[in-house]
Coordinates of C-alpha atoms and ligand atoms in Angstrom, one line a residue:
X11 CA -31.9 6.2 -64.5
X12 CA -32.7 3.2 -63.3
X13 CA -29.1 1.6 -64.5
X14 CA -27.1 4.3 -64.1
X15 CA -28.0 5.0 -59.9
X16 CA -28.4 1.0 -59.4
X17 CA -24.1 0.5 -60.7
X18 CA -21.1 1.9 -60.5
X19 CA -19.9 4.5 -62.9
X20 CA -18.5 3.3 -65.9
X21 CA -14.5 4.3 -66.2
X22 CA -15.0 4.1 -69.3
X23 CA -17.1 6.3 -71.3
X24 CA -16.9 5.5 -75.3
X25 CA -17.5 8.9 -76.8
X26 CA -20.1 9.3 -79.2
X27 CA -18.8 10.0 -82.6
X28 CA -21.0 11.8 -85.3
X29 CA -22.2 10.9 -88.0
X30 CA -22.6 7.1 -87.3
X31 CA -18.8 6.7 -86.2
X32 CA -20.1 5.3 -82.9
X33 CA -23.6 3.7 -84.6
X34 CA -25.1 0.4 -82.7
X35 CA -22.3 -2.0 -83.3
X36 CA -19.5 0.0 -81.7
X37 CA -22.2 0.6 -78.6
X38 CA -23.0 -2.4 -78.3
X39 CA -19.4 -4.0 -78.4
X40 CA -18.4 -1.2 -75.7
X41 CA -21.5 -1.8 -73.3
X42 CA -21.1 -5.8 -73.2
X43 CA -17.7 -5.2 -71.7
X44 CA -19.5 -3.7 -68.9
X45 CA -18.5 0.4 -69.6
X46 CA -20.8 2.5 -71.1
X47 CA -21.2 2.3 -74.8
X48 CA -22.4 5.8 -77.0
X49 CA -24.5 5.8 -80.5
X50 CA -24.6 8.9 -82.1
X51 CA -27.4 10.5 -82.2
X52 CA -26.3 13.1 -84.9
X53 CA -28.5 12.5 -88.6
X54 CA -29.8 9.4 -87.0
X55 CA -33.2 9.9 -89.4
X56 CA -30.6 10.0 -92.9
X57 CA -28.1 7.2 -90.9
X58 CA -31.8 5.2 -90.5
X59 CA -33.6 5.5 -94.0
X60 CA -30.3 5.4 -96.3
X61 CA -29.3 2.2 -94.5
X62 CA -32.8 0.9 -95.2
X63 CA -32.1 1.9 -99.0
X64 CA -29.0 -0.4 -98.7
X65 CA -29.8 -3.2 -96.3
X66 CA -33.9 -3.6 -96.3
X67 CA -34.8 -4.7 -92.7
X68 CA -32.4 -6.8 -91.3
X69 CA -33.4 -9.8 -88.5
X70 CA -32.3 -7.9 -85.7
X71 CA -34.0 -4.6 -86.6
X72 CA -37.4 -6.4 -87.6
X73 CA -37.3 -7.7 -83.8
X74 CA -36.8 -3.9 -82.7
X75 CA -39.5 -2.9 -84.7
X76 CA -41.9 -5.5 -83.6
X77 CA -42.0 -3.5 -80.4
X78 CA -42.5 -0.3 -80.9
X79 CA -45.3 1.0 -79.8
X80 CA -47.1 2.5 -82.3
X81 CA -46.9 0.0 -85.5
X82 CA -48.6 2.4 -88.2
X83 CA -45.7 4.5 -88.0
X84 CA -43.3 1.5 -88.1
X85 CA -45.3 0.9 -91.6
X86 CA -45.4 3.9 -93.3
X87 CA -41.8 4.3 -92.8
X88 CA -40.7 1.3 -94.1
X89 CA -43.0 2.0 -96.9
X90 CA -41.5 5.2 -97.7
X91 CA -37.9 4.3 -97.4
X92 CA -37.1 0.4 -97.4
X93 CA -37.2 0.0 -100.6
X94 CA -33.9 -0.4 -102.4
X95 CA -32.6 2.0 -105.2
X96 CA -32.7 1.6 -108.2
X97 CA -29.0 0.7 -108.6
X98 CA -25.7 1.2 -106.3
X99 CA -24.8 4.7 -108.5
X100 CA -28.5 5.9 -108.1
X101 CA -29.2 8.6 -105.2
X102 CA -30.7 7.8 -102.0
X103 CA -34.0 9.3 -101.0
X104 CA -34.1 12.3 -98.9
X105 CA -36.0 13.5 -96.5
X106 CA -37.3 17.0 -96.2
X107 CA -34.9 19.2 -94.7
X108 CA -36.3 20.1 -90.7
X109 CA -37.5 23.6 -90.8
X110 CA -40.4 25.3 -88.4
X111 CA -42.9 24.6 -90.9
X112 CA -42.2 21.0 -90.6
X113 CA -45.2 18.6 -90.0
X114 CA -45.6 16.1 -86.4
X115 CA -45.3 13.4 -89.1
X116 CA -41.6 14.6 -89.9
X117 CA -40.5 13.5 -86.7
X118 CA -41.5 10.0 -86.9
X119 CA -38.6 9.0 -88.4
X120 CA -36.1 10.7 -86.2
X121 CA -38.3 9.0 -83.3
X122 CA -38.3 5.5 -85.0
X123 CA -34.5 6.2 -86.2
X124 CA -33.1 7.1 -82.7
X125 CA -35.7 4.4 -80.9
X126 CA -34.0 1.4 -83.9
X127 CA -30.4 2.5 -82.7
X128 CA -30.6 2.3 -79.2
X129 CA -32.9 -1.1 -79.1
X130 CA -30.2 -2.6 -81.6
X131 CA -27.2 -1.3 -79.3
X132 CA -29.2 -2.6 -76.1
X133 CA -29.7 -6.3 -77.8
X134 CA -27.1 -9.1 -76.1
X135 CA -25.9 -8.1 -73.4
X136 CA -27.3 -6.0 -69.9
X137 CA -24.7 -3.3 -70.6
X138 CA -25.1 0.3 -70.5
X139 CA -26.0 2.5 -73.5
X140 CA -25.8 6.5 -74.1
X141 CA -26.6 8.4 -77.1
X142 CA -24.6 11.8 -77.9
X143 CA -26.4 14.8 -79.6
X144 CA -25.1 17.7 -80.8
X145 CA -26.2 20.9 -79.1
X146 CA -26.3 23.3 -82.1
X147 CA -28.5 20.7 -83.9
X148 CA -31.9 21.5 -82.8
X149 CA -35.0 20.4 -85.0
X150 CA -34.2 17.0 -84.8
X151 CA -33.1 16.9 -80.6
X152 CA -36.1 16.1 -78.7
X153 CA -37.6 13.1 -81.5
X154 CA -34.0 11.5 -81.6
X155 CA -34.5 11.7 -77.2
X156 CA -37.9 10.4 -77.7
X157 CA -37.5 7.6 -79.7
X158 CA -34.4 6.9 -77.5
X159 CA -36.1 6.9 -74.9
X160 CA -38.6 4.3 -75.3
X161 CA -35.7 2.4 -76.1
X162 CA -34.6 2.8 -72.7
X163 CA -31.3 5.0 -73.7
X164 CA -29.2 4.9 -69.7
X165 CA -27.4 8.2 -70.3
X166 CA -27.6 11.5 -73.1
X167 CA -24.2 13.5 -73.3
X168 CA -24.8 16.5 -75.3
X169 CA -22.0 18.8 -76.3
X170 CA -21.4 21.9 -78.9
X171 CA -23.6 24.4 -77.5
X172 CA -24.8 25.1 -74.3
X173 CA -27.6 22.4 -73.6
X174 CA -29.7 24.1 -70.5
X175 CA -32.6 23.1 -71.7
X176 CA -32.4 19.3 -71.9
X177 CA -32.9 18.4 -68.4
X178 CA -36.5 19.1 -67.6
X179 CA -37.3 18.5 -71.4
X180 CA -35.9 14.7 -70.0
X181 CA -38.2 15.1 -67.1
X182 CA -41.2 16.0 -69.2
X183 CA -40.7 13.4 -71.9
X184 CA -39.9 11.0 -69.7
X185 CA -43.5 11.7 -68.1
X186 CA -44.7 11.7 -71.6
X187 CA -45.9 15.2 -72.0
X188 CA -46.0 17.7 -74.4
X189 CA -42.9 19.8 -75.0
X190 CA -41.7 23.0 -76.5
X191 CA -37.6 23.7 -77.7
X192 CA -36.8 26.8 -78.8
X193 CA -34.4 27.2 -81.6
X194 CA -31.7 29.6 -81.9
X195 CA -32.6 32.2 -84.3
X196 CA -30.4 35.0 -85.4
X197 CA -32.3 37.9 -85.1
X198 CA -35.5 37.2 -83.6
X199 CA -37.1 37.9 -80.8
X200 CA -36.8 35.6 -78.0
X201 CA -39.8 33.2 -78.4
X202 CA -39.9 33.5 -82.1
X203 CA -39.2 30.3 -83.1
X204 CA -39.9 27.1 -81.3
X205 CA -40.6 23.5 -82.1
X206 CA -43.0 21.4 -80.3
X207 CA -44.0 17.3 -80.1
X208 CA -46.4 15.6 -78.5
X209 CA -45.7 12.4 -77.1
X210 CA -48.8 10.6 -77.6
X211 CA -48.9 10.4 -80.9
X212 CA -46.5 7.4 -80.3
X213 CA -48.9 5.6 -78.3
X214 CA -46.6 4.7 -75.3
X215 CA -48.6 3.1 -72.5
X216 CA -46.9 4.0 -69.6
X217 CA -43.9 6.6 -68.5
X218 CA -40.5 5.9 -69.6
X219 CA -37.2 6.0 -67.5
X220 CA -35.5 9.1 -67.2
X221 CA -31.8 9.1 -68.7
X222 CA -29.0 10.4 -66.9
X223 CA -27.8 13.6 -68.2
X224 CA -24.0 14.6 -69.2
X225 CA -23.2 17.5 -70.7
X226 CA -19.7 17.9 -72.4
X227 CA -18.3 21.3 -71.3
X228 CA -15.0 22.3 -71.8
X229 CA -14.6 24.7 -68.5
X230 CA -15.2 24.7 -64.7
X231 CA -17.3 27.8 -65.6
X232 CA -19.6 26.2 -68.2
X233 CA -19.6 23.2 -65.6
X234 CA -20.8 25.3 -62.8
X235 CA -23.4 27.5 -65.0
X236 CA -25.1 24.3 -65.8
X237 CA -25.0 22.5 -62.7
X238 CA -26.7 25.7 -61.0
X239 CA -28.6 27.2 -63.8
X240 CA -29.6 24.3 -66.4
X241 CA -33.3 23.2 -66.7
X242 CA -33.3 20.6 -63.9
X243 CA -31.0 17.6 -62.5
X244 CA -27.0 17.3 -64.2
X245 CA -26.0 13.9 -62.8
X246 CA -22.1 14.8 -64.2
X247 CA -20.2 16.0 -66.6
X248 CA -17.7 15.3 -69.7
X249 CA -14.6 17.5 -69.4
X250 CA -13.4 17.4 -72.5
X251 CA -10.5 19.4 -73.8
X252 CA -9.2 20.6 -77.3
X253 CA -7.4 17.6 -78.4
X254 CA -10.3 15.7 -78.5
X255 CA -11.6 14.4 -82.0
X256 CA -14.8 16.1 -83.8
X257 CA -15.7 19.9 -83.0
X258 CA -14.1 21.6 -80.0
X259 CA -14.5 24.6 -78.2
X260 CA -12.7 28.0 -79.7
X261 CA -10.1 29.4 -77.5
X262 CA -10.9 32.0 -74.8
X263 CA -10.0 35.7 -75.5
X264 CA -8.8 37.5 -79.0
X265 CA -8.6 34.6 -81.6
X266 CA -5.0 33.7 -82.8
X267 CA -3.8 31.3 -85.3
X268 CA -0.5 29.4 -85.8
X269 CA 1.1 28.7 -89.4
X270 CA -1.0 26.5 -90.3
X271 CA -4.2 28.3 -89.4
X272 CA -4.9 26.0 -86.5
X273 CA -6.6 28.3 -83.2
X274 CA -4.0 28.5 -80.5
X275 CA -5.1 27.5 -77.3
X276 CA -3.8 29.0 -74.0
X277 CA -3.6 29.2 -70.0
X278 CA -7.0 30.7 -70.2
X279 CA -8.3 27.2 -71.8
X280 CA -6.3 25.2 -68.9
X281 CA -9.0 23.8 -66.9
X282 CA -9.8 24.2 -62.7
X283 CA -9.5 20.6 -62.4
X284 CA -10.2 22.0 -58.4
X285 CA -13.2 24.2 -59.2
X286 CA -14.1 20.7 -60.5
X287 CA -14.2 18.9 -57.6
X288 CA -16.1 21.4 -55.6
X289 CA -19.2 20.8 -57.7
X290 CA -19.5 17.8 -56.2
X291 CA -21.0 16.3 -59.7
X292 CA -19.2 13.0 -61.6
X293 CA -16.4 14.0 -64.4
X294 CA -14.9 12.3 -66.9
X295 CA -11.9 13.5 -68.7
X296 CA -11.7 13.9 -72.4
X297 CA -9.2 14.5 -75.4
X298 CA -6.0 12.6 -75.5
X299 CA -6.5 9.5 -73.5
X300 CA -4.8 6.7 -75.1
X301 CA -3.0 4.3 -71.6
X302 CA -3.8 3.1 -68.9
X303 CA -1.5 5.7 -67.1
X304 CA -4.4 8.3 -68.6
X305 CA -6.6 6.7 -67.1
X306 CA -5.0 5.7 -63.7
X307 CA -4.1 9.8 -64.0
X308 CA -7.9 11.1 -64.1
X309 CA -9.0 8.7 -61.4
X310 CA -6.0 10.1 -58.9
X311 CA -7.0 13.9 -60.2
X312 CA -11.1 13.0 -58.9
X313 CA -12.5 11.9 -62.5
X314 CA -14.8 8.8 -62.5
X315 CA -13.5 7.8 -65.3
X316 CA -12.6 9.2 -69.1
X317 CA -14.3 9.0 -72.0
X318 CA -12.7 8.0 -75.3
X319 CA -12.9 8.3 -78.9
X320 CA -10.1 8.4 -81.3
X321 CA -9.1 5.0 -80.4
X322 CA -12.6 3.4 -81.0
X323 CA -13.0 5.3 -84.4
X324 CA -10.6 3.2 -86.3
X325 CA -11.7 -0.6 -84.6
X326 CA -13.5 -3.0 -86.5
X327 CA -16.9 -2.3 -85.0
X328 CA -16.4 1.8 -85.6
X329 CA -19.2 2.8 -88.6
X330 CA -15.9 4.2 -90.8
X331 CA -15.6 2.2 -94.2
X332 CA -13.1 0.0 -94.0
X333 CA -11.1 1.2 -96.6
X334 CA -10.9 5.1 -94.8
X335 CA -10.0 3.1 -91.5
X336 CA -7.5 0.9 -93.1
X337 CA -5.8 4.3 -95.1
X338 CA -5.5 6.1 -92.1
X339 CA -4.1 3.1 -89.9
X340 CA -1.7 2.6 -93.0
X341 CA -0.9 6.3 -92.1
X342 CA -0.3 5.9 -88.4
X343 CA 2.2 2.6 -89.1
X344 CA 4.2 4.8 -91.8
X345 CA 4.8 7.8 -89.4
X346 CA 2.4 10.7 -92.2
X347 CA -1.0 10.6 -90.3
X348 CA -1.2 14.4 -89.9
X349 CA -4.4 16.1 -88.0
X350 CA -5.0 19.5 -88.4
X351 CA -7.5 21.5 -86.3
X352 CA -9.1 23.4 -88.9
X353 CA -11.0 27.0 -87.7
X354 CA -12.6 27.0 -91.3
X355 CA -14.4 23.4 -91.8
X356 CA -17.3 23.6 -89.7
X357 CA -20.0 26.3 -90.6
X358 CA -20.7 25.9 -86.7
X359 CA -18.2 28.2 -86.0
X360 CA -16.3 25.5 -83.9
X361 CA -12.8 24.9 -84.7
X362 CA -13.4 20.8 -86.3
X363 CA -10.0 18.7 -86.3
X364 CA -9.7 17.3 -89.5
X365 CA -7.3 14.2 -91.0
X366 CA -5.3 14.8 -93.9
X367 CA -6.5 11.9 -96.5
X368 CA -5.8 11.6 -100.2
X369 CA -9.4 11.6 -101.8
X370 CA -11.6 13.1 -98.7
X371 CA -12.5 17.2 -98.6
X372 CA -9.1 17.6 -96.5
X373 CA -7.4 18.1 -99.8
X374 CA -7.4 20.9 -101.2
X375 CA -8.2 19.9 -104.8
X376 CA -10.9 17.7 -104.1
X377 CA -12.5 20.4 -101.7
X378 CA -12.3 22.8 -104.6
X379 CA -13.6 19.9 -107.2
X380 CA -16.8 19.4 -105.0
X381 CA -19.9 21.5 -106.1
X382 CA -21.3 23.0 -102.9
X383 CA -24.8 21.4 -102.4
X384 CA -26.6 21.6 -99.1
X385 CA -29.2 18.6 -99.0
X386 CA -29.5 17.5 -95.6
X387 CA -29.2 20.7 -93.7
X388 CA -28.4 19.6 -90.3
X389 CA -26.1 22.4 -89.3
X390 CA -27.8 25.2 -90.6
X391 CA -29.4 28.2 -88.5
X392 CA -32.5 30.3 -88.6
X393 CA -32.3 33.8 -89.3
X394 CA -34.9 36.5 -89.6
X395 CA -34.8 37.5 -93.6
X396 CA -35.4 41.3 -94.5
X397 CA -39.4 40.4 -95.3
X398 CA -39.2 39.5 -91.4
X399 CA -39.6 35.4 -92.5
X400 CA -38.1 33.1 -90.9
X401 CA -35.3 31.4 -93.0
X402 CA -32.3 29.2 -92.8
X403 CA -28.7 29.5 -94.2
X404 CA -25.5 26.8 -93.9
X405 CA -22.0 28.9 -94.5
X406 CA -21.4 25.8 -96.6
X407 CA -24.1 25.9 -98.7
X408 CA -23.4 27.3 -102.6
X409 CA -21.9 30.8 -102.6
X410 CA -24.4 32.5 -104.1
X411 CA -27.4 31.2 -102.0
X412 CA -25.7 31.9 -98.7
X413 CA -25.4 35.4 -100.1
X414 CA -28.9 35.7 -100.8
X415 CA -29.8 34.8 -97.7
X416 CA -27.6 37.5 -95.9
X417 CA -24.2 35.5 -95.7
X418 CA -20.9 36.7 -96.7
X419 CA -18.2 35.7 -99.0
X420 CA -15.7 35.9 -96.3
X421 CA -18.2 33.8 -93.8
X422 CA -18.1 31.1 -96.7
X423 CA -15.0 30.8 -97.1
X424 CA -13.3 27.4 -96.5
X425 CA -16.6 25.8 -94.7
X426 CA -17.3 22.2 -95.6
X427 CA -20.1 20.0 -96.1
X428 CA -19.8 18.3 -92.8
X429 CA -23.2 16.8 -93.8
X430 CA -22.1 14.7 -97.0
X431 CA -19.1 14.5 -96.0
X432 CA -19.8 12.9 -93.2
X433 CA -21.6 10.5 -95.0
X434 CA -19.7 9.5 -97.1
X435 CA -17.1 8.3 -94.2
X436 CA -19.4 5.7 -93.4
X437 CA -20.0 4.6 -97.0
X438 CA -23.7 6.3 -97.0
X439 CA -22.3 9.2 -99.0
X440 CA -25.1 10.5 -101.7
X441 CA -24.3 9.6 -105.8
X442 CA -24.2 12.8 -108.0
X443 CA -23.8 13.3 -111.4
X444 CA -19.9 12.7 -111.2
X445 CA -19.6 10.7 -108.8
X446 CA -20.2 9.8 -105.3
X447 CA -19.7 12.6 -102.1
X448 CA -15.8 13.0 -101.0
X449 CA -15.4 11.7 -97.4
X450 CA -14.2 13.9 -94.2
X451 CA -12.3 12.3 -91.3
X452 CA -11.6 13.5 -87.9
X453 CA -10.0 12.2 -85.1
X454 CA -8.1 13.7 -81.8
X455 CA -4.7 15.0 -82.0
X456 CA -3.2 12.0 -80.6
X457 CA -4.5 9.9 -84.0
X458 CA -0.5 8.3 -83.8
X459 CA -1.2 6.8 -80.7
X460 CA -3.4 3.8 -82.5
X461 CA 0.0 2.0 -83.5
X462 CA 0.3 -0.1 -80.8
X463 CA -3.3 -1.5 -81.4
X464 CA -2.8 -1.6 -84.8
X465 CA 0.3 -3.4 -84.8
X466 CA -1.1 -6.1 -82.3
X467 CA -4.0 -6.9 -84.4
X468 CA -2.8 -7.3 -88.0
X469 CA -6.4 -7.7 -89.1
X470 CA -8.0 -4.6 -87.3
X471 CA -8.1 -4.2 -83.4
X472 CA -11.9 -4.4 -81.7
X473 CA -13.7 -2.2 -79.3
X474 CA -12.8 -4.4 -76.6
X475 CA -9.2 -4.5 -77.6
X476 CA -9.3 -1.0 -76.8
X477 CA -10.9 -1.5 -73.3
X478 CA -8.5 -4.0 -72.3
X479 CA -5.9 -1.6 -73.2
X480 CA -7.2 1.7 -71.2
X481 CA -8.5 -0.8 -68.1
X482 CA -6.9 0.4 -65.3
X483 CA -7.8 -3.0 -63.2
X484 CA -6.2 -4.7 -65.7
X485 CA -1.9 -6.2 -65.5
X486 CA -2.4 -7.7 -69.4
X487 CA -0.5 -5.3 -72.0
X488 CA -1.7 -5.3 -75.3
X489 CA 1.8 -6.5 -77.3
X490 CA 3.3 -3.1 -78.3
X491 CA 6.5 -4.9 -80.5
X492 CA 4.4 -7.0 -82.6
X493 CA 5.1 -7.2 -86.5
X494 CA 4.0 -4.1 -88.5
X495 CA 1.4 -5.4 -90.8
X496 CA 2.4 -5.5 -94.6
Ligands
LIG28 C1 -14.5 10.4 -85.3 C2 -15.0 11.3 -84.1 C3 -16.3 11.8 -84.2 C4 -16.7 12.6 -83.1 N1 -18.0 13.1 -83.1 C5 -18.5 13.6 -82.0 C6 -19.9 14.0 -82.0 O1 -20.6 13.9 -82.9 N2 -20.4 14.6 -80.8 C7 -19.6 14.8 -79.7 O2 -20.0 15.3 -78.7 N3 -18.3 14.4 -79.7 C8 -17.7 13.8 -80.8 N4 -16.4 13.4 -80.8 C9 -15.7 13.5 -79.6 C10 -15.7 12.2 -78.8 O3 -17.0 11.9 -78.3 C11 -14.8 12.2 -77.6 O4 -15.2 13.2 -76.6 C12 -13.4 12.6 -78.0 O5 -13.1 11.8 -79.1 C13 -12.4 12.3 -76.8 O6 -11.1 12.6 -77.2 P1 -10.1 11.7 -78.1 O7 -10.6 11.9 -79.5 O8 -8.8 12.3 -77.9 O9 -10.2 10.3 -77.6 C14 -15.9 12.7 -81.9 C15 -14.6 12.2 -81.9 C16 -14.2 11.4 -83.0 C17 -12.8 10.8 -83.0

C-alpha cells in the first residue's frame, strides 16, 4: 500500500468494467491524470491469450514480460497461445475450463495474464492502478491477484458476492505463502471444495506490496459486516447503488417486477449514508454520477470521492469496439438509447442492466438465433451431483445439459452467455460455424447522460475528457452546445 497510504485519495475512482471494458489503455489514460485508474480483472487469462492470437507480442508487452520473474512460464505460454490463427474466421484457442481438478500449471496464465495488464496499465506515468474482480468468480481470483501483484497493483475492489476472504489472502500472498480459497459449492459440506496455489512456483525473490482493499457493497450493513468481520484490514469501501452499469445487487425483501420485468427497488435499498460515516472507513459513491455537482454532492455527504463507469465505457480508450461504441453514442445523440435492467441475463442471479442494440443478445431474435454453448465457463457454480461428485452447471449453458446436471427449465430461462457475449463486445468474440458470437452491452441507467461529451468531441471523447468534466477543482466546462455530429 505503499501509494495508496503515501497520497491522497483519488476523487476519482474509474470503475472497473468486465470483460476488458476497463483493460490497460483506459487504466492507464485514468491513472496519468492523477485518479485512480481500474483494469478488469474478469477473464483476464481469455482477454490475455486471444489477444495474443490477434496481436502476437507487442513492444510494450515484450518489455513487461522481460521482467517477470519466472521466464519458463513466460515461454511456454507464448508457445502455447501466441501464435496467430489460422485465419480471421478461424476460432481462437481455449483454454481448459477452471474446475477443482485443475493443474498449478492452469494458473500460470491467469498469473502472467493479470501480471501483463497491470505492468502495461502502470507503464508512463507514476499514477495509481486497481484491478476489479468479480466476487462470484472464484477459480481464477487469487492467480489474477497474484500475478497483479507482482505487478505492483495499488488497490483490488471486488464486488458481486461477499468477498471476506480476500484480505488476509492479500496479506498471505503478499508475504508469498501458500494459500487456500474455498469455492462456493451448492450442496457440499463446508470444506469440500477448495483451491490452493503456491507462490513460489513463480520464483519471486522477495515480498510484494500489499494492495489496498475495496470492497463494492451496496449497504451500510454489508459495509459494517465486512469492516468488522472480513478476513483482515478494509481500507474503504465502494457504495455503489442500482443504477450503476454491469450486475447490481437484487432488491431487499419479496422480489417485484415492473412492466418491463425490470426488479423494483425500494426504501429498504436507500442507503445509511450516516451508518456510513460512523465506520470511520473511506467511501466512494457509485451509480449515476455524471457532473461535477455529483461529485461536489458525495464530497459534502463524507465520500472521498466517486467512482465512475458509464461515462468511461464509451471513450476512445474504453476496450468496446468501436463500432458498438459509436452505435450506442449514435443512440444517446438521437434520443432511443434505452437500458433495461434485466432480472433474467445473468445466470448469477444478479439483476445485469443491459442496452438495447440491433445485432447484440439484447434482441430478442438474435438471443433466440444463438445456439447456447458454454466454452469459457467463468460464471458457473459447483454442485454436489447425485453420485456425490463434484460438478459444475451455468443456467446459460444448452437446455438439456443444465438439466442433466440438476437445473431447471424455468432456472434457464432467459439467462445469457455473459461469457461470449462479453467477448464479443470487445471484438474478441469466438467464430462458430455461422458466424461470429453476438455482442452484449451494459451500461448505468444514466447511459443519456454521455451527450454532452459526445457532442463536444465529434471524433470520440477520452478518458481524460471525462475527468475534466467530473473534476470538482476544476471552473473549465466541457462545451455542452456544440454541433451534433453527422
Ligand atoms: C460496461 C460496464 C461494465 C462493468 N463491469 C463491472 C465489473 O466487471 N465489475 C464490477 O465490479 N463493476 C462493473 N461495472 C460497474 C462499474 O465498475 C461502476 O461501479 C459503475 O459503472 C458506476 O456506476 P455508473 O455506471 O452509473 O457510472 C461495470 C459498469 C459498466 C458501465
Amino acid at each position: 500500500m505503499k501509494l495508496w497510504n503515501s497520497r491522497p485519495h483519488p476523487w476519482l475512482i474509474q470503475g472497473g468494467m468486465g470483460v476488458g471494458v476497463s483493460g490497460w489503455s483506459l487504466a492507464s489514460a485514468v491513472a496519468a491524470t492523477g485518479q485512480l485508474g481500474v483494469v478488469s480483472g474478469t477473464a483476464l487469462d481469455t482477454v490475455f491469450i486471444r489477444r495474443l492470437q490477434d496481436e502476437g507480442v507487442s513492444p510494450a508487452l515484450q518489455e513487461c514480460l522481460n521482467a517477470f520473474p519466472n521466464q519458463e512460464i513466460v515461454g511456454s505460454v507464448l508457445d502455447r497461445y501466441a501464435r496467430p490463427r489460422a485465419s480471421e474466421n478461424a476460432p481462437y484457442r481455449l483454454l481448459p475450463l477452471y474446475s477443482h481438478h485443475s493443474p498449478a500449471a492452469r494458473d500460470d496464465v491467469t498469473v502472467l495474464a493479470a501480471y501483463s495488464e497491470v505492468a502495461l496499465a502502470k507503464r508512463g506515468h507514476t499514477g495509481m492502478v486497481g484491478i476489479n474482480l468479480l466476487t462470484k468468480v472464484q477459480f481464477p481470483t487469487v492467480p489474477t491477484l497474484f500475478g497483479a501483484m507482482i505487478a505492483g497493483v495499488d488497490v483490488v475492489l471486488m464486488g458481486a458476492g461477499i468477498p471476506r476472504a480476500i484480505p488476509k489472502l492479500l496479506d498471505d500472498l503478499s508475504s508469498l505463502e501458500a494459500v487456500t480459497l474455498r469455492i462456493d459449492c451448492v450442496g457440499a459440506v463446508a470444506d469440500r471444495c477448495e483451491r490452493s496455489f503456491v507462490p513460489g512456483r513463480y520464483k519471486v525473490s522477495s515480498s510484494l506490496d500489499r494492495p489496498a482493499f475495496l470492497p463494492i457493497v451496496s449497504s451500510a450493513t454489508l459495509a459494517t459486516m465486512m469492516a468488522r468481520k472480513a478476513s483482515g484490514p478494509v481500507e474503504g469501501f465502494i457504495l455503489e447503488a442500482p443504477s450503476a452499469g454491469g450486475h447490481n445487487a437484487p432488491p431487499r425483501g419479496v422480489p417485484q417486477f415492473d412492466d418491463r420485468g425490470q426488479p423494483i427497488y425500494g426504501e429498504r435499498d436507500a442507503v445509511d449514508l450516516e451508518a456510513f460515516r460512523e465506520l470511520g472507513h473511506p467511501f466512494w459513491l457509485a451509480g449515476g454520477i455524471t457532473s461535477r455537482e455529483h461529485v461536489v454532492h458525495a464530497l459534502e455527504c463524507g465520500a472521498s470521492g466517486v467512482q465512475v463507469g458509464t461515462l468511461f465505457a464509451f471513450c476512445r480508450e474504453s476496450g468496446m469496439t468501436a463500432s458498438l461504441r459509436e452505435q450506442v453514442c449514435r443512440r444517446v445523440l438521437d434520443g432511443t438509447s434505452v437500458v433495461t435492467t434485466d432480472s433474467r441475463a445473468s445466470s448469477t442471479g444478479f439483476p445485469f442492466k443491459v442496452v438495447e442494440l440491433e445485432g447484440s443478445i439484447s434482441q430478442q431474435s438474435t438471443y433466440e438465433k444463438r445456439e447456447r454453448i458454454c466454452d469459457l465457463g467463468y460464471l458457473r457454480e459447483a454442485y454436489v451431483s447425485p453420485t456425490g461428485a463434484l460438478a459444475y452447471r451455468c443456467a446459460a449453458e444448452p437446455v438439456q445439459e443444465f438439466l442433466y446436471h440438476g437445473g431447471t427449465v424455468d432456472a434457464a430461462s432467459g439467462r445469457k452467455c455473459l461469457c461470449n457475449g462479453l467477448f464479443a463486445t470487445i471484438g474478441l468474440g469466438q467464430r462458430r460455424k455461422d458466424g461470429e458470437e453476438p455482442p452484449i452491452v451494459t451500461s448505468g441507467d444514466a447511459l443519456a447522460s454521455i451527450r454532452p461529451l459526445v457532442c463536444a468531441h465529434t471524433d470520440g471523447y477520452t478518458a481524460a475528457d471525462v475527468v475534466q468534466l467530473l473534476c470538482p477543482h476544476s471552473t473549465q466546462h466541457v462545451n455542452q452546445s456544440a454541433p451534433v455530429p453527422a
